[in-house]
CSV table of C-alpha atoms and ligand atoms in Angstrom, one decimal:
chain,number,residue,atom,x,y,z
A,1,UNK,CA,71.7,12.0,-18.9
A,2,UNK,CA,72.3,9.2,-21.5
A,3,UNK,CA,71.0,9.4,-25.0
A,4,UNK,CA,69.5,6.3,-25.3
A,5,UNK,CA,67.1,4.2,-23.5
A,6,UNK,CA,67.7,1.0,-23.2
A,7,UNK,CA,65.0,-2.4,-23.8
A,8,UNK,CA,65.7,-6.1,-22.9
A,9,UNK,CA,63.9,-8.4,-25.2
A,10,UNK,CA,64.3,-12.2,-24.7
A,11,UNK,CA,67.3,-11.6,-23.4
A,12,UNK,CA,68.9,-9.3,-26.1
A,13,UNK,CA,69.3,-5.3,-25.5
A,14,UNK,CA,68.2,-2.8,-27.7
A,15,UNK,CA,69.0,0.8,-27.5
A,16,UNK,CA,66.5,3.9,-28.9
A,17,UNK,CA,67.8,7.3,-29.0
A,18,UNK,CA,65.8,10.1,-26.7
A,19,UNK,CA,64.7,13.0,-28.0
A,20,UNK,CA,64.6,16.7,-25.7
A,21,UNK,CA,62.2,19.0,-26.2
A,22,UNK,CA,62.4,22.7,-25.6
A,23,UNK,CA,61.1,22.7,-22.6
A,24,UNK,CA,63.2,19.8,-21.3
A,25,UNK,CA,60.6,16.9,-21.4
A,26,UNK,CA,62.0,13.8,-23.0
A,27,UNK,CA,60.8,11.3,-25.5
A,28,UNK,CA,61.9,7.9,-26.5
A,29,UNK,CA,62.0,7.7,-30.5
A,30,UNK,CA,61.2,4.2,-31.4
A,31,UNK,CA,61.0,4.7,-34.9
A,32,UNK,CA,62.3,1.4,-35.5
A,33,UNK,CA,61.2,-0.5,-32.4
A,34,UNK,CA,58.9,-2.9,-34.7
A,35,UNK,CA,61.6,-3.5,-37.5
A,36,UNK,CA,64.5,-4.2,-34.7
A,37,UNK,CA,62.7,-5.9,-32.5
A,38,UNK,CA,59.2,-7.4,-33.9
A,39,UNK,CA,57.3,-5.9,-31.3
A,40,UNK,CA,54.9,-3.3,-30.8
A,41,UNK,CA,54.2,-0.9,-28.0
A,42,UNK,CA,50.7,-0.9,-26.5
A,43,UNK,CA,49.1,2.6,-25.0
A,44,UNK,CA,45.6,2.6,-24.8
A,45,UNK,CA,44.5,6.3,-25.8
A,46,UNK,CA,48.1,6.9,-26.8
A,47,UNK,CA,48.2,8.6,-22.6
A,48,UNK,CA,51.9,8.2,-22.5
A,49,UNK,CA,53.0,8.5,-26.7
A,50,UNK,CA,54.1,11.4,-28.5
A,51,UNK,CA,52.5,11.6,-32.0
A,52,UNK,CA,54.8,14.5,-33.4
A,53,UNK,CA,56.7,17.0,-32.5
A,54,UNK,CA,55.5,20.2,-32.5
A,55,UNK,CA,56.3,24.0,-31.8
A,56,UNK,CA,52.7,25.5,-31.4
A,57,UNK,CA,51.5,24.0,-27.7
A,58,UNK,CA,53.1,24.0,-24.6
A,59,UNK,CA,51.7,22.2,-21.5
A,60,UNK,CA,52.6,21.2,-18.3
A,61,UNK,CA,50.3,19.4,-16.5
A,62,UNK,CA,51.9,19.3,-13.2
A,63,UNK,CA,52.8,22.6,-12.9
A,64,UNK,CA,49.5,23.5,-14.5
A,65,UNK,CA,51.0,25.5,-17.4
A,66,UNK,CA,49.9,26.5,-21.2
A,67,UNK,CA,51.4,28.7,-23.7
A,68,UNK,CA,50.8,29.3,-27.0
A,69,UNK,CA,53.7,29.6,-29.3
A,70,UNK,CA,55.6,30.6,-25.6
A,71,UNK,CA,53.5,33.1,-24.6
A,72,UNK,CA,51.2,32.3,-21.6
A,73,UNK,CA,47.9,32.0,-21.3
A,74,UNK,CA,47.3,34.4,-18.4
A,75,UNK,CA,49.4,37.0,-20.5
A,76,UNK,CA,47.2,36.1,-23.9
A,77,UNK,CA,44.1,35.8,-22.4
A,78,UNK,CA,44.9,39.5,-20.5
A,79,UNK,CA,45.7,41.5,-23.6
A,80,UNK,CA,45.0,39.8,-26.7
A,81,UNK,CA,42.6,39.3,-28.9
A,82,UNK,CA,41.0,36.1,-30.3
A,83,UNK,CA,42.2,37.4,-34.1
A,84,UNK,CA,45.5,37.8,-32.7
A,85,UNK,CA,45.8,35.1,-31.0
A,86,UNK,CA,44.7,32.6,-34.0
A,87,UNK,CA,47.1,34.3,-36.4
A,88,UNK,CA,50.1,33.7,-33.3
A,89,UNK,CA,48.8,30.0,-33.5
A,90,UNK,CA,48.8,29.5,-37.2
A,91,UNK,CA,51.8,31.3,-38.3
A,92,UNK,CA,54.1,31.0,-35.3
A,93,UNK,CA,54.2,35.1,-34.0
A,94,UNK,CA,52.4,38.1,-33.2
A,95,UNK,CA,51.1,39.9,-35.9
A,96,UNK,CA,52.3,43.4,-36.8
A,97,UNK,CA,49.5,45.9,-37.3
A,98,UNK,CA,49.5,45.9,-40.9
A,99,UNK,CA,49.4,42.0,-40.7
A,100,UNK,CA,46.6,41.5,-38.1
A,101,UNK,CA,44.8,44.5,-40.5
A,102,UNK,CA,45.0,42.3,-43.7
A,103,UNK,CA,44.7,39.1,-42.0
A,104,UNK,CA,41.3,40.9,-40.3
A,105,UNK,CA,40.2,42.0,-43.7
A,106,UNK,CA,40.8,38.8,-45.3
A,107,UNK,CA,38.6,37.3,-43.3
A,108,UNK,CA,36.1,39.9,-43.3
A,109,UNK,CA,35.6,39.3,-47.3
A,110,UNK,CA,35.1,35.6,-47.0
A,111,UNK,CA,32.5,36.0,-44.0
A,112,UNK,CA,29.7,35.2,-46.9
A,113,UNK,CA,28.7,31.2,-47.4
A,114,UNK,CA,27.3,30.2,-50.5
A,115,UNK,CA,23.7,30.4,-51.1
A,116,UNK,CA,23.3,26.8,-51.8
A,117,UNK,CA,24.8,26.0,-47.9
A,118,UNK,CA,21.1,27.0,-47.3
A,119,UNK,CA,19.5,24.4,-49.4
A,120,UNK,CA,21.9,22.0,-47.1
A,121,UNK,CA,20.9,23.8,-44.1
A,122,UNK,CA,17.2,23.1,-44.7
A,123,UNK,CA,17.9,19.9,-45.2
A,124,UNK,CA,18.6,18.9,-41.9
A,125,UNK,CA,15.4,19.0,-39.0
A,126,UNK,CA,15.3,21.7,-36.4
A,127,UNK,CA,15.6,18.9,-34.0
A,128,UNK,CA,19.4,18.6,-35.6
A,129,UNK,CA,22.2,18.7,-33.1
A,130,UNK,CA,23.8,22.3,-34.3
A,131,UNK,CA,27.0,20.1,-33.9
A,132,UNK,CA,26.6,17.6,-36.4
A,133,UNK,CA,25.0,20.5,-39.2
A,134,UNK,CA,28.6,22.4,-38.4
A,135,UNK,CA,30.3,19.6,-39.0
A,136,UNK,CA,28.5,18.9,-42.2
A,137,UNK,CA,28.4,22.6,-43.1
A,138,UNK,CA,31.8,22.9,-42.9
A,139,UNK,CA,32.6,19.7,-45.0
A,140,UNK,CA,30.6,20.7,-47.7
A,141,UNK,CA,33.2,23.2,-48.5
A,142,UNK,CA,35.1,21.2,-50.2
A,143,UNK,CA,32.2,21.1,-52.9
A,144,UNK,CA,32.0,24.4,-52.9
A,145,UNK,CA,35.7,24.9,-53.3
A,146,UNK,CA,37.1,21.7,-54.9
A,147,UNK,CA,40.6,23.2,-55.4
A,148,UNK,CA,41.0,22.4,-51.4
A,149,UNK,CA,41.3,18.9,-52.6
A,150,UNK,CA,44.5,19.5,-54.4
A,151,UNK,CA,47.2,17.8,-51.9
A,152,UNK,CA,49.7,19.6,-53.5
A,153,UNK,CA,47.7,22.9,-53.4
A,154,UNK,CA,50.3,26.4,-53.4
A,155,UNK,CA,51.0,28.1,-50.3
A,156,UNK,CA,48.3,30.3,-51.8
A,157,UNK,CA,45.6,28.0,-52.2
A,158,UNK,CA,46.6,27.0,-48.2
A,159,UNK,CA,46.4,31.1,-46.9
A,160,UNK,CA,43.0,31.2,-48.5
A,161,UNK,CA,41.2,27.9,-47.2
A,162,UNK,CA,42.7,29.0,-43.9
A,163,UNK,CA,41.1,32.5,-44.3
A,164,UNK,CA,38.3,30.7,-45.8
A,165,UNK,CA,37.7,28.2,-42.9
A,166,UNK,CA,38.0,31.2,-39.7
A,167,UNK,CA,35.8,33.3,-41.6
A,168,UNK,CA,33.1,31.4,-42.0
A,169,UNK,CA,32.7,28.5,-39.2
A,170,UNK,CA,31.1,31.6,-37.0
A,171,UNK,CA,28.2,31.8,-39.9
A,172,UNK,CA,27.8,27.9,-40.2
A,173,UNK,CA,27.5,28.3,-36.5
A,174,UNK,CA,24.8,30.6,-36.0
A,175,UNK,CA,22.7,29.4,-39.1
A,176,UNK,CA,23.4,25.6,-37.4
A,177,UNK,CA,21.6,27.7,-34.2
A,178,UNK,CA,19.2,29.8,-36.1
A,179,UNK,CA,18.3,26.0,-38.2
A,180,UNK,CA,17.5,24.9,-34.5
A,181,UNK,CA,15.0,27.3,-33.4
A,182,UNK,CA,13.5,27.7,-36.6
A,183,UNK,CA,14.5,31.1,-37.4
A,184,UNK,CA,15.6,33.0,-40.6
A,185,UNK,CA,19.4,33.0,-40.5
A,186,UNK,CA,20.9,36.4,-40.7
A,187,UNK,CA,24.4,37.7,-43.0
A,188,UNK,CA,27.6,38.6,-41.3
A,189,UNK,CA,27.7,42.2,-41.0
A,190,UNK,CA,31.4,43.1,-41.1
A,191,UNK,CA,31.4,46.2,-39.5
A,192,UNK,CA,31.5,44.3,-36.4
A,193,UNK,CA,34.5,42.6,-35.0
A,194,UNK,CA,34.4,38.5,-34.5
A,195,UNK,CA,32.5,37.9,-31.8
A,196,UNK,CA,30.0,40.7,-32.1
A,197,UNK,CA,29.4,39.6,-35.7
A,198,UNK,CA,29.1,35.9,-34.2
A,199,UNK,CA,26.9,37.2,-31.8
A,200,UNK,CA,24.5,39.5,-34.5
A,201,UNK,CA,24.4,36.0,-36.4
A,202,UNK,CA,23.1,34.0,-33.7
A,203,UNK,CA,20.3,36.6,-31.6
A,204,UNK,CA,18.8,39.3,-34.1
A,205,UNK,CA,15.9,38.7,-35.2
A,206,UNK,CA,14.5,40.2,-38.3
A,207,UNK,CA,11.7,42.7,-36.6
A,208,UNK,CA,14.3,43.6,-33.7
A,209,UNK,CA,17.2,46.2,-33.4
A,210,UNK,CA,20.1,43.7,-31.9
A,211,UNK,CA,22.4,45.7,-29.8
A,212,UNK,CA,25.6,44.4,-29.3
A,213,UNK,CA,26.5,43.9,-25.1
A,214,UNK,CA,31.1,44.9,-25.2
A,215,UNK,CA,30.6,42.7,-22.2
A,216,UNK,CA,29.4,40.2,-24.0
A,217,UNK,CA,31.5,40.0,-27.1
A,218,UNK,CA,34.4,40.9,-24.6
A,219,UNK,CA,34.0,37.5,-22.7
A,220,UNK,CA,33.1,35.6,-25.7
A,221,UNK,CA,36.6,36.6,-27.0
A,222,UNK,CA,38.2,35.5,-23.7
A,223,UNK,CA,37.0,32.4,-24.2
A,224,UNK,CA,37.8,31.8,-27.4
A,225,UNK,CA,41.0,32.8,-26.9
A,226,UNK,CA,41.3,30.1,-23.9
A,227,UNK,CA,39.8,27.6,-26.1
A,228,UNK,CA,42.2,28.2,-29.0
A,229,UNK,CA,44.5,25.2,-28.7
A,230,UNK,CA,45.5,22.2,-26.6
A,231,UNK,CA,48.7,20.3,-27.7
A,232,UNK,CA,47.3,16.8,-29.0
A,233,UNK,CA,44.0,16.5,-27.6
A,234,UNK,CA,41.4,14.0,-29.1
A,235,UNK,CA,40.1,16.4,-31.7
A,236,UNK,CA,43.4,17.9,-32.5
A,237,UNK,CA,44.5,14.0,-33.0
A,238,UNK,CA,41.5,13.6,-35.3
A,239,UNK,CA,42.2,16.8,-37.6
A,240,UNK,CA,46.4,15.5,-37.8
A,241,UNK,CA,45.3,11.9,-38.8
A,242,UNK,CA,43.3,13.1,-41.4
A,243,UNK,CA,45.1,15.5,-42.5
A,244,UNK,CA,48.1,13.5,-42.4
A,245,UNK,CA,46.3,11.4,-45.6
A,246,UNK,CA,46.2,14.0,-47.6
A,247,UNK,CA,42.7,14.9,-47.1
A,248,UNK,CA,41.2,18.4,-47.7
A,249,UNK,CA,41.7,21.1,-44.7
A,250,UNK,CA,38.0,20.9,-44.6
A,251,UNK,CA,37.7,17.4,-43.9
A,252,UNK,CA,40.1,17.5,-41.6
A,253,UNK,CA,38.3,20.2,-39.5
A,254,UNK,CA,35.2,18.5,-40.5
A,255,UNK,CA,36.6,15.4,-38.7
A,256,UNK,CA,38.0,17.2,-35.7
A,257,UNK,CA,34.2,18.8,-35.1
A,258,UNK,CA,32.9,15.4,-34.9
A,259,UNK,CA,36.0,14.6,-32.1
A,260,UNK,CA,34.7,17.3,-30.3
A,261,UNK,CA,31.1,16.5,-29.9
A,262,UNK,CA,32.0,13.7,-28.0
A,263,UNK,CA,30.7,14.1,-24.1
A,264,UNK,CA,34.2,12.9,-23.3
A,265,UNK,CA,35.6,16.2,-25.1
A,266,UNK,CA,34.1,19.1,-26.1
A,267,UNK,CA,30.9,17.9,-25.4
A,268,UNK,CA,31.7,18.3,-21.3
A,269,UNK,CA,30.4,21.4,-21.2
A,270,UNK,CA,26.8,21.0,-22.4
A,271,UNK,CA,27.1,18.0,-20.0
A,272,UNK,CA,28.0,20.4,-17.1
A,273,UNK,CA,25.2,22.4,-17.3
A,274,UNK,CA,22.7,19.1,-17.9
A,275,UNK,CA,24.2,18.0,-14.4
A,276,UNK,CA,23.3,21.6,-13.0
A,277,UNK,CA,19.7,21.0,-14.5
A,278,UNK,CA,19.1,17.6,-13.2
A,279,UNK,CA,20.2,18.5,-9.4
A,280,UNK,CA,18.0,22.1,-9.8
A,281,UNK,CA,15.3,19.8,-10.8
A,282,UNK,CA,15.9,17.5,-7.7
A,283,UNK,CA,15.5,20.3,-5.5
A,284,UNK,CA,18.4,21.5,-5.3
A,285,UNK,CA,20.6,19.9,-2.6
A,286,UNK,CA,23.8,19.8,-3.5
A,287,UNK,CA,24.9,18.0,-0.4
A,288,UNK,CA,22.8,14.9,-1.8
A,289,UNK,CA,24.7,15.2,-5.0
A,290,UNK,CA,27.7,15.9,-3.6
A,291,UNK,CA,27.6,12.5,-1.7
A,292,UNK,CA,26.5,10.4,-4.5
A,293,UNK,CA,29.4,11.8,-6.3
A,294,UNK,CA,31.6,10.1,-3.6
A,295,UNK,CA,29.9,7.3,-3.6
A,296,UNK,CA,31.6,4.1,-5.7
A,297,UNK,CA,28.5,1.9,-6.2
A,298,UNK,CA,26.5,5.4,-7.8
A,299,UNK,CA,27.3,6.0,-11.1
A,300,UNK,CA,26.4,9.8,-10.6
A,301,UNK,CA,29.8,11.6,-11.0
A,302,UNK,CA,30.6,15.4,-11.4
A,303,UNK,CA,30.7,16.8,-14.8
A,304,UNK,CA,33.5,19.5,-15.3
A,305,UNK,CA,35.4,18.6,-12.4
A,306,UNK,CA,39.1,17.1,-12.9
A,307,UNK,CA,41.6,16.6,-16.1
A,308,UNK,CA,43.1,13.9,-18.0
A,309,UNK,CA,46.5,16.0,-18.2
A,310,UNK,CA,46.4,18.8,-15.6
A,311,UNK,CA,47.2,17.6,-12.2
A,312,UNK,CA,46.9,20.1,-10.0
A,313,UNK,CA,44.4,23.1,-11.6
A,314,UNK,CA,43.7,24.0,-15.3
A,315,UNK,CA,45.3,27.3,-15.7
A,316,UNK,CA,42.7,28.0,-17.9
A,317,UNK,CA,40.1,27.3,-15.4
A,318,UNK,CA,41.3,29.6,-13.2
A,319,UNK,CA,41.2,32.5,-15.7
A,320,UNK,CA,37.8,31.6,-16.5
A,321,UNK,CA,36.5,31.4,-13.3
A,322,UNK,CA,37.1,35.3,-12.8
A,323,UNK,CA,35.5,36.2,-16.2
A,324,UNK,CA,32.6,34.7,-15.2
A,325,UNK,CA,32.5,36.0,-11.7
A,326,UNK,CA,32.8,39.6,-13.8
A,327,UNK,CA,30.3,38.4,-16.5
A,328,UNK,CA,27.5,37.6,-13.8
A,329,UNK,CA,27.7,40.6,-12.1
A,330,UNK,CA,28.2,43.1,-15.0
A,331,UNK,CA,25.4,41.5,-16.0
A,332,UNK,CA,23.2,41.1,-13.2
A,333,UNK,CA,22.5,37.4,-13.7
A,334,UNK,CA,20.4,35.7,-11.0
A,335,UNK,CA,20.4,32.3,-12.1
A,336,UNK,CA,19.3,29.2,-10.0
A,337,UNK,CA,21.4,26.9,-11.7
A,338,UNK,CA,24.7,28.8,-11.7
A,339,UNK,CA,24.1,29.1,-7.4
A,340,UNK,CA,24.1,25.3,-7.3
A,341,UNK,CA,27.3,25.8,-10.0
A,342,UNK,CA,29.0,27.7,-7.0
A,343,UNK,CA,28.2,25.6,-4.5
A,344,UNK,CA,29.9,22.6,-6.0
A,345,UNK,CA,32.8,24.6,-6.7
A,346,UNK,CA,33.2,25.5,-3.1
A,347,UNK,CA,33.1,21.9,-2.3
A,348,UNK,CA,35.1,20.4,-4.4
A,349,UNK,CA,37.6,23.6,-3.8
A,350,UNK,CA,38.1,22.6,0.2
A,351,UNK,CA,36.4,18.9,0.6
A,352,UNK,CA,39.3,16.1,1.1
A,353,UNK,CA,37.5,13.9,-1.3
A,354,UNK,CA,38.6,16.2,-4.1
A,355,UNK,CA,41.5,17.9,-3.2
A,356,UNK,CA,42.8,14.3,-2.8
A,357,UNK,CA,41.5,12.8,-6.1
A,358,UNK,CA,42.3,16.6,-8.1
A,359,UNK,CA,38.8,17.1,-8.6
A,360,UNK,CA,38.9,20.7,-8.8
A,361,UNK,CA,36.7,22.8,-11.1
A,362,UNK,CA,38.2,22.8,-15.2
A,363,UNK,CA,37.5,24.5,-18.0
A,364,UNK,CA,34.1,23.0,-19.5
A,365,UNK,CA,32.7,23.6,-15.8
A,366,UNK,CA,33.3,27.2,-15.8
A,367,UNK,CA,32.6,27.6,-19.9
A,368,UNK,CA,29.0,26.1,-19.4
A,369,UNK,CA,28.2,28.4,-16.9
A,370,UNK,CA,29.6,31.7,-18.8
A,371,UNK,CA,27.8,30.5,-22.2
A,372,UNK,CA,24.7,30.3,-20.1
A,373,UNK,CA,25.1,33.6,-18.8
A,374,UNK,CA,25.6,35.0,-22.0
A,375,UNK,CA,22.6,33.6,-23.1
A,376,UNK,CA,24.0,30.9,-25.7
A,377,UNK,CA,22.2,27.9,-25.4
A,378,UNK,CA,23.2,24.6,-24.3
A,379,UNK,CA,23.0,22.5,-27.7
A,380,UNK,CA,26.1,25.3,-28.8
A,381,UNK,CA,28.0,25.2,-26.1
A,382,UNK,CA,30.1,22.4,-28.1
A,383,UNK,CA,30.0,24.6,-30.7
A,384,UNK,CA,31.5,27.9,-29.3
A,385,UNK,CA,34.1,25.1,-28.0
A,386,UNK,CA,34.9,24.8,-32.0
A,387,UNK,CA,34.3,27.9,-33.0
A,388,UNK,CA,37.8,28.5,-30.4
A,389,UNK,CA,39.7,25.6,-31.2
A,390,UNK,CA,39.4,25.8,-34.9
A,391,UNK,CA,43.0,28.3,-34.8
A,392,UNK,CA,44.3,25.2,-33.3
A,393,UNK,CA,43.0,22.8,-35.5
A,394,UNK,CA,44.6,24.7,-38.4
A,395,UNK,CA,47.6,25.9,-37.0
A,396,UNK,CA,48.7,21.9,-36.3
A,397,UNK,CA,47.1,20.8,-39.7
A,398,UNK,CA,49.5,23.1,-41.4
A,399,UNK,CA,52.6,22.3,-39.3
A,400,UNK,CA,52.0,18.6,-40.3
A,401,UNK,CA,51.6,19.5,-43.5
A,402,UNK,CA,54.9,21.5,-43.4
A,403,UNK,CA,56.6,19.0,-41.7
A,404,UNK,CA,56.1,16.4,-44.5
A,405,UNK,CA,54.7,14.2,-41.4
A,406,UNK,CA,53.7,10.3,-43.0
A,407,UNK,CA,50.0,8.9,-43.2
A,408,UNK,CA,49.4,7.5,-39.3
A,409,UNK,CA,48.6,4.4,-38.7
A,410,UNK,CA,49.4,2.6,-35.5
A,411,UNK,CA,50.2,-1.2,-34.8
A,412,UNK,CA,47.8,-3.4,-32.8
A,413,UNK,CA,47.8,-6.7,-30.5
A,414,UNK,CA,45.9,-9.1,-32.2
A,415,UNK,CA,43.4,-11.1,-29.5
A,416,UNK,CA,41.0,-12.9,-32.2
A,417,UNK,CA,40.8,-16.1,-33.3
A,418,UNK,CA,44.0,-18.2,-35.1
A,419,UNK,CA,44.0,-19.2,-38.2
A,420,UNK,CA,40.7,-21.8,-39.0
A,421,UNK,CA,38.9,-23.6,-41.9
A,422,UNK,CA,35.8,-22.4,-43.4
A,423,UNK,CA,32.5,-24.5,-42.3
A,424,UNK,CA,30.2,-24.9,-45.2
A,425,UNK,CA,26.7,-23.3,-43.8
A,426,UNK,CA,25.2,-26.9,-43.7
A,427,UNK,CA,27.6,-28.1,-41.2
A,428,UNK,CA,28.0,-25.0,-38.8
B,1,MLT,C1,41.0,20.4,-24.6
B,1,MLT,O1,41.2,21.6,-24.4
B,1,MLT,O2,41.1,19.9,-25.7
B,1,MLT,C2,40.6,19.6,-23.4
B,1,MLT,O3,41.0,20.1,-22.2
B,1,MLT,C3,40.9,18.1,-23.6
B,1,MLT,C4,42.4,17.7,-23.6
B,1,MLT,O4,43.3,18.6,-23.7
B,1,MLT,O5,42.6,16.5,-23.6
């Protein structure tokens, strides 16, 4: 294969070296494009430019593959554990025991927020989105710990706002939750693992014993696990640019929350289960639905169907779908709105329409519907989406950081107005 590619500009030729990654896909490096050749490159949603390099994420959309740090999905999400997994993301292999045992007890000591988050907390109305209070939760941080503003903070400093950041985004989580329904929040109790001390956050209730459901905490950590990281999606994007200026870790994840709230993102999954409402509401008939979806002049379309990267089926999708087959039985769950959830995926599994147009259920469709299972309500789903990708978030933050990577700022085509005279106001 040759090592360049090659561009003719107004008749001259410029050559840009390729790049190869590990698994073989190839990049153009036009580093110097602008300065050798004045022009820019335009790529709306930067769909077909590589941002960095990176060692964490590897997908194939075509052959519907993800692995973290090598290892596969399928293998992670079959016998590993959300902990784990993070620490593979974050520091580039799987912990021994003694590591994932301090790494666990790390965390477990910085599970506690500052009292004065509540005086924050109560500042927001219950009818807050329990994203946006994450998001500010979070940020806030860097009051509470100003030395995260340091950009040339020690290795040290790093580890702890790391520790820091994974310990507590599940308790700015449930107090964002228990903020919404107008309860007390509760403490982390750290005899509990992750999820089960996510989950005691979020439903006990102060006159109640809460008893924690393994099924429960066991599928949460699934899909944590499969929500983890995702290459250089929008909010990972977000998180690298900020953190590319220099800005706290916090900010960073601050920003990346904000990404992710985005119906277009994380967001798709609480928009999932708002579809399922509105057809249970209509009666029901999915057929109807079904054929407004196909139709081009109704702007109905499917939530949770398709994938900007994946091609043929998110593998993740697929892994999901059988926890939540296992989730609603274990758990007896007779829900009207998850029926009409399986009748759309049988559709769009066998109907020509969206075989041909790879409709096929993804990841947010099969998410919503476990979340509701579970019993989490649909203003978090977004946020159990960040309370999984937040590993990911940090582990490309600190590879950028590592990396040395420059502030980004991309070029733009300039479409306004040439250069013109100001018009005194009398005269416009
Ligand atoms: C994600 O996991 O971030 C979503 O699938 C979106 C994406 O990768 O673009």
């Amino acid at each position: 294969m040759a090592k360049h590619a090659e561009i003719i500009l107004d008749g001259k030729s410029y050559k840009f070296p390729l790049v190869e990654g590990s698994e073989g896909e190839i990049g153009i490096d036009i580093s110097n494009l602008m300065e050798e050749t004045g022009a820019v490159t335009l790529d709306f949603g930067y769909k077909n430019t590589g941002a960095t390099k990176s060692a964490i994420t590897f997908l194939d959309g075509d052959k519907g593959i993800l692995r973290y740090r090598g290892y596969s999905i399928e293998d992670l999400a079959a016998k590993s554990n959300f902990l784990e997994v993070s620490y593979l993301l974050i520091f580039g292999e799987l912990p021994t025991s003694e590591q994932l045992d301090k790494f666990s007890a790390d965390i477990k000591n910085h599970t506690m927020v500052h009292e004065d988050i509540k005086k924050i907390l109560d500042g927001f109305p219950s009818t807050s989105h329990p994203m946006g209070v994450l998001a500010s939760l979070f940020c806030a941080q860097t009051a509470f710990y100003p030395e995260s503003l340091d950009p040339n903070r020690s290795s040290e400093l790093v580890y702890l706002s790391i520790i820091r950041s994974l310990a507590k985004m599940p308790t700015f989580a449930a107090w964002a939750y228990k903020n919404a329904v107008g309860h007390p929040v509760n403490y982390p109790d750290n005899s509990l693992n992750y999820c089960s001390r996510f989950l005691k956050m979020m439903f006990a209730l102060p006159a109640d014993h809460y008893e924690i459901d393994p099924v429960v905490s066991d599928a949460l950590d699934k899909l944590l696990i499969l929500h983890a990281d995702h290459e250089q999606n929008c909010s990972t994007s977000t998180v690298r640019i900020v953190g590319s200026s220099k800005a706290s870790i916090y900010s960073a994840i601050s920003a990346g929350i904000n990404a992710l709230w985005g119906p277009l993102h994380g967001g798709a999954n609480q928009e999932v289960i708002l579809m399922l409402e509105q057809i249970k509401k209509d009666g029901g008939d999915t057929d109807k639905w079904i054929a407004k979806a196909k139709d081009k002049n109704d702007p109905f379309r499917l939530m949770g169907f398709g994938h900007r990267v994946y091609k043929n089926f998110d593998p993740r999708a697929k892994i999901i779908k059988k926890a939540a087959d296992d989730v609603l039985e274990k758990l007896g769950v007779n829900d009207p709105t998850l029926e009409i959830a399986m009748k759309l995926e049988e559709v769009a599994l066998r109907d020509p329409y969206f075989i041909e147009r790879k409709l096929y259920p993804n990841v947010d469709f099969y998410s919503g519907i476990i979340y509701r299972a579970l019993g989490i309500p649909v203003d978090m789903f977004t946020v159990m989406f960040a309370i999984g990708r937040l590993p990911g978030w940090i582990a490309q933050w600190k590879e950028l950081r590592e990396n040395k990577e420059p502030i980004g700022r991309p070029r733009q085509i300039y479409t306004g107005q040439n250069l013109r005279e100001y018009v005194p106001l009398g005269k416009r």
